[in-house]
mmCIF file of C-alpha atoms in Angstrom:
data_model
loop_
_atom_site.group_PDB
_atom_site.id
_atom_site.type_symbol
_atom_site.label_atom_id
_atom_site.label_comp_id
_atom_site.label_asym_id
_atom_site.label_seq_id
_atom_site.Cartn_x
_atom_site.Cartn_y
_atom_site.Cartn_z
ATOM 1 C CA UNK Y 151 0.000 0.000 0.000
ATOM 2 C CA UNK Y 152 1.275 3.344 -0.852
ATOM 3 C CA UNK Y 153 -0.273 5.762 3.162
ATOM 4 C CA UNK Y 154 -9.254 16.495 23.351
ATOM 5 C CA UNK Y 155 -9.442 16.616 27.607
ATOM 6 C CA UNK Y 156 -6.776 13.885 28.660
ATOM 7 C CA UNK Y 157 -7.337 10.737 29.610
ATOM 8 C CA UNK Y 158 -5.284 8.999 32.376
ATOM 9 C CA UNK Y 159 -4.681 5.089 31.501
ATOM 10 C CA UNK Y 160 -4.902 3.796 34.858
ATOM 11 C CA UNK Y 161 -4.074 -0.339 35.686
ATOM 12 C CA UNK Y 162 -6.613 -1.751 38.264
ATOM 13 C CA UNK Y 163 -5.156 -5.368 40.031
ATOM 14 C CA UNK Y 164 -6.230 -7.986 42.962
ATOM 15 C CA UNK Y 165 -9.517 -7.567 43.437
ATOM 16 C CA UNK Y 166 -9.946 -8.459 46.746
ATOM 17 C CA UNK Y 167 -13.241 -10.403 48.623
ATOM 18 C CA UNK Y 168 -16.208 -8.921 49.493
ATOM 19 C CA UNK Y 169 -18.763 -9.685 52.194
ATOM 20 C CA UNK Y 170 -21.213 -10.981 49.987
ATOM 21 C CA UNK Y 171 -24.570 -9.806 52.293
ATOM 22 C CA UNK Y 172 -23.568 -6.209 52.497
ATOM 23 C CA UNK Y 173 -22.241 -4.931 49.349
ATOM 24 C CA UNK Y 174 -20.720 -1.438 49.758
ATOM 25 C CA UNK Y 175 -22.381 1.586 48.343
ATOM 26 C CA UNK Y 176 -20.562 2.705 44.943
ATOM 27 C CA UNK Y 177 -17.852 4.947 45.413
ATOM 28 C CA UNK Y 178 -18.100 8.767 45.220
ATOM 29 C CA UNK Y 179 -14.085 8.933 45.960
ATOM 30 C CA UNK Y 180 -12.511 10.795 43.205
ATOM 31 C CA UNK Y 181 -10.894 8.757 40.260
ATOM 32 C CA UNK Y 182 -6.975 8.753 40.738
ATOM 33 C CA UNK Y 183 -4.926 10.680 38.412
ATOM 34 C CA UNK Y 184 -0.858 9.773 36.954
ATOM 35 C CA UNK Y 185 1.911 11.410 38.835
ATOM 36 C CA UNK Y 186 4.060 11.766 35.735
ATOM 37 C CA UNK Y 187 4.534 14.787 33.784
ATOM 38 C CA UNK Y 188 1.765 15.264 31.093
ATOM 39 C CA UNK Y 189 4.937 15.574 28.712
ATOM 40 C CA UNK Y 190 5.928 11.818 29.776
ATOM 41 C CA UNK Y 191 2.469 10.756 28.868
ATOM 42 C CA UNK Y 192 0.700 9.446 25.710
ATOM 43 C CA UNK Y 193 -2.895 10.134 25.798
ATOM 44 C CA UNK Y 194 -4.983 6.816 24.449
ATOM 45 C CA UNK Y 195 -8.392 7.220 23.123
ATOM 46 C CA UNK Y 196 -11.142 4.895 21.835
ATOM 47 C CA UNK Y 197 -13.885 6.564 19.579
ATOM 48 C CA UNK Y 198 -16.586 4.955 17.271
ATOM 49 C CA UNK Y 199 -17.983 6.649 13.674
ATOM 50 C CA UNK Y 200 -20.966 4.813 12.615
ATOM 51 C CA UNK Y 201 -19.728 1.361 14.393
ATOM 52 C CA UNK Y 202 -16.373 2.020 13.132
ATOM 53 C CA UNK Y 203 -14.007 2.024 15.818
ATOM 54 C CA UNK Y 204 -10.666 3.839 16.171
ATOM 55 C CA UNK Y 205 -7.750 4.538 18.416
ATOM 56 C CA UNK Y 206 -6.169 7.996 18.893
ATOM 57 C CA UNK Y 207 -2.927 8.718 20.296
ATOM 58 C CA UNK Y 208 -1.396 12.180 21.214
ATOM 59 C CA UNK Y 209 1.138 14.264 23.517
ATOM 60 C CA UNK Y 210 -0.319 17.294 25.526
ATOM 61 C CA UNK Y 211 2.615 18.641 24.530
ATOM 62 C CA UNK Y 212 3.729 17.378 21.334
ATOM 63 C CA UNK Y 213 7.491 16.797 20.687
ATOM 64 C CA UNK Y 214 7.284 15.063 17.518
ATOM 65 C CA UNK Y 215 10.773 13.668 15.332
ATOM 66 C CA UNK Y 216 11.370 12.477 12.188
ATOM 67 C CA UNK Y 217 13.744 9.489 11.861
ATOM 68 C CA UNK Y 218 15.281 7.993 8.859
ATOM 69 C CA UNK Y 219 16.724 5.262 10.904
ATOM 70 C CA UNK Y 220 14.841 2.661 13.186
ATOM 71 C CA UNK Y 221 13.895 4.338 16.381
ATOM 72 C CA UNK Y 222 14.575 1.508 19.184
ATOM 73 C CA UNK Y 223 11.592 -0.347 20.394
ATOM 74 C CA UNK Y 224 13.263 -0.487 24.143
ATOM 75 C CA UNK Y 225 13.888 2.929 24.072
ATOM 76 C CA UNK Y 226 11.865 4.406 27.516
ATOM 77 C CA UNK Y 227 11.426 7.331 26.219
ATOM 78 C CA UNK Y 228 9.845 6.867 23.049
ATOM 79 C CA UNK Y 229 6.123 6.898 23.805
ATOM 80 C CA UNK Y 230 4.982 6.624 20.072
ATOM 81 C CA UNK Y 231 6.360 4.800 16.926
ATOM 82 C CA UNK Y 232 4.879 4.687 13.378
ATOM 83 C CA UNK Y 233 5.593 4.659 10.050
ATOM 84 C CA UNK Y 234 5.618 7.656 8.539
ATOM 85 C CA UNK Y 235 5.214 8.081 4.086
ATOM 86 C CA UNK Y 236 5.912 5.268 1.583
ATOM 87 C CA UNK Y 237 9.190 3.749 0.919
ATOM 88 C CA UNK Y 238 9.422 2.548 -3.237
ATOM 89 C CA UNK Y 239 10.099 -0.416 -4.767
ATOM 90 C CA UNK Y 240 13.906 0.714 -4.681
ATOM 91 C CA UNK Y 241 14.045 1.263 -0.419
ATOM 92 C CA UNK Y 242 14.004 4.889 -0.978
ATOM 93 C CA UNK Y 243 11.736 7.550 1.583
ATOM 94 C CA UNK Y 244 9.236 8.696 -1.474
ATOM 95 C CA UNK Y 245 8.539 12.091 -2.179
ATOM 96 C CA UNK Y 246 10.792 15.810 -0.550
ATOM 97 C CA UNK Y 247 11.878 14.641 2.738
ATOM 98 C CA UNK Y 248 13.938 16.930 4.902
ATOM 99 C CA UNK Y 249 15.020 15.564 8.238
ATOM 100 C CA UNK Y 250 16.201 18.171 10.953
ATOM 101 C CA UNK Y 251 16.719 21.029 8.716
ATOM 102 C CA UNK Y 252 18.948 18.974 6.106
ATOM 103 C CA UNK Y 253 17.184 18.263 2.884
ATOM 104 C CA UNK Y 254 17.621 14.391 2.185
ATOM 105 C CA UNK Y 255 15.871 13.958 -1.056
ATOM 106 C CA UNK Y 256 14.077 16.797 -3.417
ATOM 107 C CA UNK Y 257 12.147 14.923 -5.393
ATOM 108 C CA UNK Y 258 8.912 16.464 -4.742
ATOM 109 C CA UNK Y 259 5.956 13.691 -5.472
ATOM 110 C CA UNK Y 260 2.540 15.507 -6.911
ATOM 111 C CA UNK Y 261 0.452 14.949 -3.758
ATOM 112 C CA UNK Y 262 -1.356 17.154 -1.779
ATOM 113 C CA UNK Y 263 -0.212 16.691 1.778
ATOM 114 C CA UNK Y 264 2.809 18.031 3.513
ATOM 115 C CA UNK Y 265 3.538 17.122 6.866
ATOM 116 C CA UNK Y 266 5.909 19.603 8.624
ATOM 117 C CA UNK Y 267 7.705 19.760 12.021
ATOM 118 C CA UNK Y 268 8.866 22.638 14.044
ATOM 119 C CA UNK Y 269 10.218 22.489 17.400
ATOM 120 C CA UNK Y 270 8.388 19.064 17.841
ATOM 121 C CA UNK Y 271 5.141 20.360 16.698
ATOM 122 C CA UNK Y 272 3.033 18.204 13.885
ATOM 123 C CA UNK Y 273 0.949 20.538 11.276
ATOM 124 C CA UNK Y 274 -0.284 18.929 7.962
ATOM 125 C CA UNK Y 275 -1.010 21.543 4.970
ATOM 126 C CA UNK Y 276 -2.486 21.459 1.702
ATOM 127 C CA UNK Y 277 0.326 21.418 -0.985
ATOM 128 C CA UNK Y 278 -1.534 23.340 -3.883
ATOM 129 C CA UNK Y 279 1.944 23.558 -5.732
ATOM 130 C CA UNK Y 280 4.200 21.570 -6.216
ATOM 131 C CA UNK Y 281 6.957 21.779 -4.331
ATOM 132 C CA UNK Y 282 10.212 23.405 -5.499
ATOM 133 C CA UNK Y 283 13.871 23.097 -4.668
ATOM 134 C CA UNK Y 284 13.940 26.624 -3.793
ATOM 135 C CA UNK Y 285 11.023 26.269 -1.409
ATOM 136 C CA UNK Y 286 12.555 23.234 0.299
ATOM 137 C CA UNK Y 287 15.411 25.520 0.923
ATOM 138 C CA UNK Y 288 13.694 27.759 2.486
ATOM 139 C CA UNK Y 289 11.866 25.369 4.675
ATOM 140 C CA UNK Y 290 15.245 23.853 5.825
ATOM 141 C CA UNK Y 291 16.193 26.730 6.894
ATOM 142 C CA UNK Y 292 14.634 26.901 9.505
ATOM 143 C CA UNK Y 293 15.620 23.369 11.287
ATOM 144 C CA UNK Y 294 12.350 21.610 10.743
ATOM 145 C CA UNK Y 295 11.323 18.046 8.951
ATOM 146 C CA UNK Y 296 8.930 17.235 6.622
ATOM 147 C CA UNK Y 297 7.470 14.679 4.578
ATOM 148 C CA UNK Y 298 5.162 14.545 2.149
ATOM 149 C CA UNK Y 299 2.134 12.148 1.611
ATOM 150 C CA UNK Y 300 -1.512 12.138 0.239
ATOM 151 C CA UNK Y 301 -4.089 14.457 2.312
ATOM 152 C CA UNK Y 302 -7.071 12.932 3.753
ATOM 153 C CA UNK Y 303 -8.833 15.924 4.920
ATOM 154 C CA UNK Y 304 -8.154 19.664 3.633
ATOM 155 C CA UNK Y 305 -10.073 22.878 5.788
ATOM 156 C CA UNK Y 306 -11.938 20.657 7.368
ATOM 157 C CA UNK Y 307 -13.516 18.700 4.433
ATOM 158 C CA UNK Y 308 -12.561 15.121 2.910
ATOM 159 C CA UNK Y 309 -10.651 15.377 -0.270
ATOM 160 C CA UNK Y 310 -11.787 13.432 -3.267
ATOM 161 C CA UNK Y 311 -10.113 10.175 -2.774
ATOM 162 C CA UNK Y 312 -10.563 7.192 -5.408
ATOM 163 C CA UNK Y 313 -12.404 3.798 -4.729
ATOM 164 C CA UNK Y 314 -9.885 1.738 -2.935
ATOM 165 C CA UNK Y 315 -9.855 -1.838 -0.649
ATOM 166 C CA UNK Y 316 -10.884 -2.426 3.036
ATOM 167 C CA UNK Y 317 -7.885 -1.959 5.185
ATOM 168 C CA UNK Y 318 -6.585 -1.269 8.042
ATOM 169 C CA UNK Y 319 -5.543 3.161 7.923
ATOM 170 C CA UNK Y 320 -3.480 5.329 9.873
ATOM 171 C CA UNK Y 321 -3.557 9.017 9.802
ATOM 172 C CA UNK Y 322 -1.625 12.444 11.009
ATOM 173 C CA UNK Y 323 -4.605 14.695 12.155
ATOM 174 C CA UNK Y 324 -4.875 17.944 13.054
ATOM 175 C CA UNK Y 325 -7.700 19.517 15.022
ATOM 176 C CA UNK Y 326 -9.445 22.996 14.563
ATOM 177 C CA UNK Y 327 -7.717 24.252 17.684
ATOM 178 C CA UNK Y 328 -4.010 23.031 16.162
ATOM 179 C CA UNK Y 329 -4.310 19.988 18.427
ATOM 180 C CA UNK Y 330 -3.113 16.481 16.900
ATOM 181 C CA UNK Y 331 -3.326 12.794 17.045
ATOM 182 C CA UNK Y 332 -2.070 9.988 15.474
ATOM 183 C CA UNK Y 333 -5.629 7.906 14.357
ATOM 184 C CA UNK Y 334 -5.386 4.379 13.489
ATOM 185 C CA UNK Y 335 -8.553 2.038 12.801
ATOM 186 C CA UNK Y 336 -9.178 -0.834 14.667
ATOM 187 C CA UNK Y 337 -10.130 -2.841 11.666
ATOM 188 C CA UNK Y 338 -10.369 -2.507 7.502
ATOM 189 C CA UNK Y 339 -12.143 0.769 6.005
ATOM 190 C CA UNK Y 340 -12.628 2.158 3.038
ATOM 191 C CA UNK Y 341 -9.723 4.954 2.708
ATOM 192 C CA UNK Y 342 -12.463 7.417 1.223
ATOM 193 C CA UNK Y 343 -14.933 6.440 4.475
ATOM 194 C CA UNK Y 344 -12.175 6.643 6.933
ATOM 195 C CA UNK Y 345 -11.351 10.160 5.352
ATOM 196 C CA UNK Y 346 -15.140 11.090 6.196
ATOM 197 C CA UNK Y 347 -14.660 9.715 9.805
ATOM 198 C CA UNK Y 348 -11.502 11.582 10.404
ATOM 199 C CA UNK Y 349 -13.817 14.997 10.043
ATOM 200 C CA UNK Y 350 -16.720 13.404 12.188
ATOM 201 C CA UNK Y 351 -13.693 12.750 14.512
ATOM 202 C CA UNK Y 352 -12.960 16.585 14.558
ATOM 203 C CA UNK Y 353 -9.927 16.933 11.672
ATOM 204 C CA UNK Y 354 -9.342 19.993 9.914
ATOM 205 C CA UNK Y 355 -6.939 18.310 8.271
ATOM 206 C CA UNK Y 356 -5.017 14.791 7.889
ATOM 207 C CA UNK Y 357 -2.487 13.493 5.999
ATOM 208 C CA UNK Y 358 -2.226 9.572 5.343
ATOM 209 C CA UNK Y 359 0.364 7.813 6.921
ATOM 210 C CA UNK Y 360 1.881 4.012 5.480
ATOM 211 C CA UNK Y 361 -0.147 1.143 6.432
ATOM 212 C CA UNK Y 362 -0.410 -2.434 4.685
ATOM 213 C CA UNK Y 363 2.578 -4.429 4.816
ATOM 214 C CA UNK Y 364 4.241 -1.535 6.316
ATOM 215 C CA UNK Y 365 2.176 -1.208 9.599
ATOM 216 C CA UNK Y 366 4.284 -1.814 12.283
ATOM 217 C CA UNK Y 367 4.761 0.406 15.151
ATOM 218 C CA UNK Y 368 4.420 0.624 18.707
ATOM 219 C CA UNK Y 369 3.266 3.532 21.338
ATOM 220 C CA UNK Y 370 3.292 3.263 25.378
ATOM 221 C CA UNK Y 371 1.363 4.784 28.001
ATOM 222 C CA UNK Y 372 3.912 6.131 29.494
ATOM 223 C CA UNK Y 373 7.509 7.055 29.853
ATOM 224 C CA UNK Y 374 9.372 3.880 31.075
ATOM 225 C CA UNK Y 375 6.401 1.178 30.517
ATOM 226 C CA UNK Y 376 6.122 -1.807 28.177
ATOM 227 C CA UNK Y 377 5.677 -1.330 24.338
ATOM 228 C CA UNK Y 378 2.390 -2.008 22.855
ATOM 229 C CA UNK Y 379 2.142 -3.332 19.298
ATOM 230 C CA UNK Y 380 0.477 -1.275 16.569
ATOM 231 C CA UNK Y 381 -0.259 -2.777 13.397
ATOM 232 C CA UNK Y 382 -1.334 -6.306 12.238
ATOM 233 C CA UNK Y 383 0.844 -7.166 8.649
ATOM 234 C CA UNK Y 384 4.476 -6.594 9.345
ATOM 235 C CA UNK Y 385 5.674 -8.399 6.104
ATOM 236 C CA UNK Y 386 7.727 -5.105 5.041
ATOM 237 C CA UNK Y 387 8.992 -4.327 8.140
ATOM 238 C CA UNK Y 388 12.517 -4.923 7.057
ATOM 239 C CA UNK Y 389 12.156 -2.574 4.483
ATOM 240 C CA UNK Y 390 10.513 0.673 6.333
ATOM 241 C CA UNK Y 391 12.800 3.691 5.641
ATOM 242 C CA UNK Y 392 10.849 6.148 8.199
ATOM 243 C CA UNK Y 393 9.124 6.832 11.339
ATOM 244 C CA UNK Y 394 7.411 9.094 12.975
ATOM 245 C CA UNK Y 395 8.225 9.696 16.842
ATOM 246 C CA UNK Y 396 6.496 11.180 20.027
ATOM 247 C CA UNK Y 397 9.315 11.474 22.380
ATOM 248 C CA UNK Y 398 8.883 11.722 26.131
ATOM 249 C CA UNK Y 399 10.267 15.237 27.580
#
């Protein structure tokens, strides 16, 4: 294949015995909150579209890299992983890619979606023009990274997207108040329905991120806790060329 208040996740253990004649009256105690840093945090959501069901990761405070070279699974402080654009037949990050001001590859790609990153911050634009050398230039300038990919959802509407297979998606997306998430589905949709969900979700806008073969990833609730798997075919794993990052502060 080619690609908001906070919620605590909170483990409950050892349920203990209960004197089965007098139950106890429910609880009005207030619900515990995490000690750690919001900025050592990923926030986990679960929201439904129509019986479609999807899972949305973010950072309060979003310090987002781009990596050209595998990011460590064991790594505590990495709190999200994905794959970020396609890779081509040839191994090669597809489409402009500039990685920490330095441009790595100028070969703009005709699509629509530009995902840039300043000072760890995610925004996703509509690319009207194509993108030139000189305008890359510019752009590195200033010390960001970007990537470019094909855009979902542009001022707040879906973009015209042609008829393609049920599968599992992934998307960058950007809220009306500049707030973001990572938004994967929790099983196949149509990429033209789950571009329609992503504004029912709340997107302004959204840029596709690689899925299929490509899928792997992994996020954690927290800075220093176990990995969880995202993604379900991890045939080209081998192969991925980039990644996307939320890094704990």
């Amino acid at each position: 294949m080619r690609t908001f208040a906070t919620l605590a996740l909170l483990s409950v253990t050892g349920l203990g015995c209960r004197d089965k004649a007098a139950p106890p009256p429910p609880s009005t105690a207030a619900p515990l909150a995490s000690s750690a840093p919001a900025a050592e945090e990923l926030t986990v959501r679960h929201k439904s579209v129509s019986n479609r069901h999807y899972l949305l990761l973010s950072q309060r405070s979003p310090s987002m890299e781009l990596r050209l070279k595998r990011p460590n699974r064991f790594d505590p402080k990495l709190l999200l992983c994905v794959p970020g654009t396609y890779t081509s037949p040839e191994g090669q990050v597809e489409g402009a890619v500039i990685e920490s001001g330095k441009i790595v590859r100028d070969q703009a790609m005709p699509w629509e979606g530009l995902l840039s990153v300043r000072r760890g911050t995610p925004t996703v634009s509509w690319q009207k023009q194509r993108l030139g050398k000189e305008a890359l230039q510019r752009f590195a300038q200033g010390g960001g990274s970007l990537l470019q990919g094909h855009l979902l959802v542009g001022e707040g509407k879906p973009r015209p997207l042609k008829p393609s297979p049920l599968l599992e998606r992934r998307a960058l997306f950007i809220g009306a108040s500049g707030s973001f998430a990572v938004v994967e589905s929790e099983g196949p949709v149509e990429l033209g329905v789950f571009a329609q969900d992503l504004v029912a979700l709340g997107a302004r806008a959204a840029m596709n991120l690689d899925m299929g073969r490509w899928s792997e990833g992994f996020y954690r609730v927290r800075k220093g806790s176990e990995p969880v798997t995202l993604g379900k075919d991890f045939r080209s794993t081998a192969k991925q060329t980039n990644w996307l990052v939320l890094v704990a502060q």
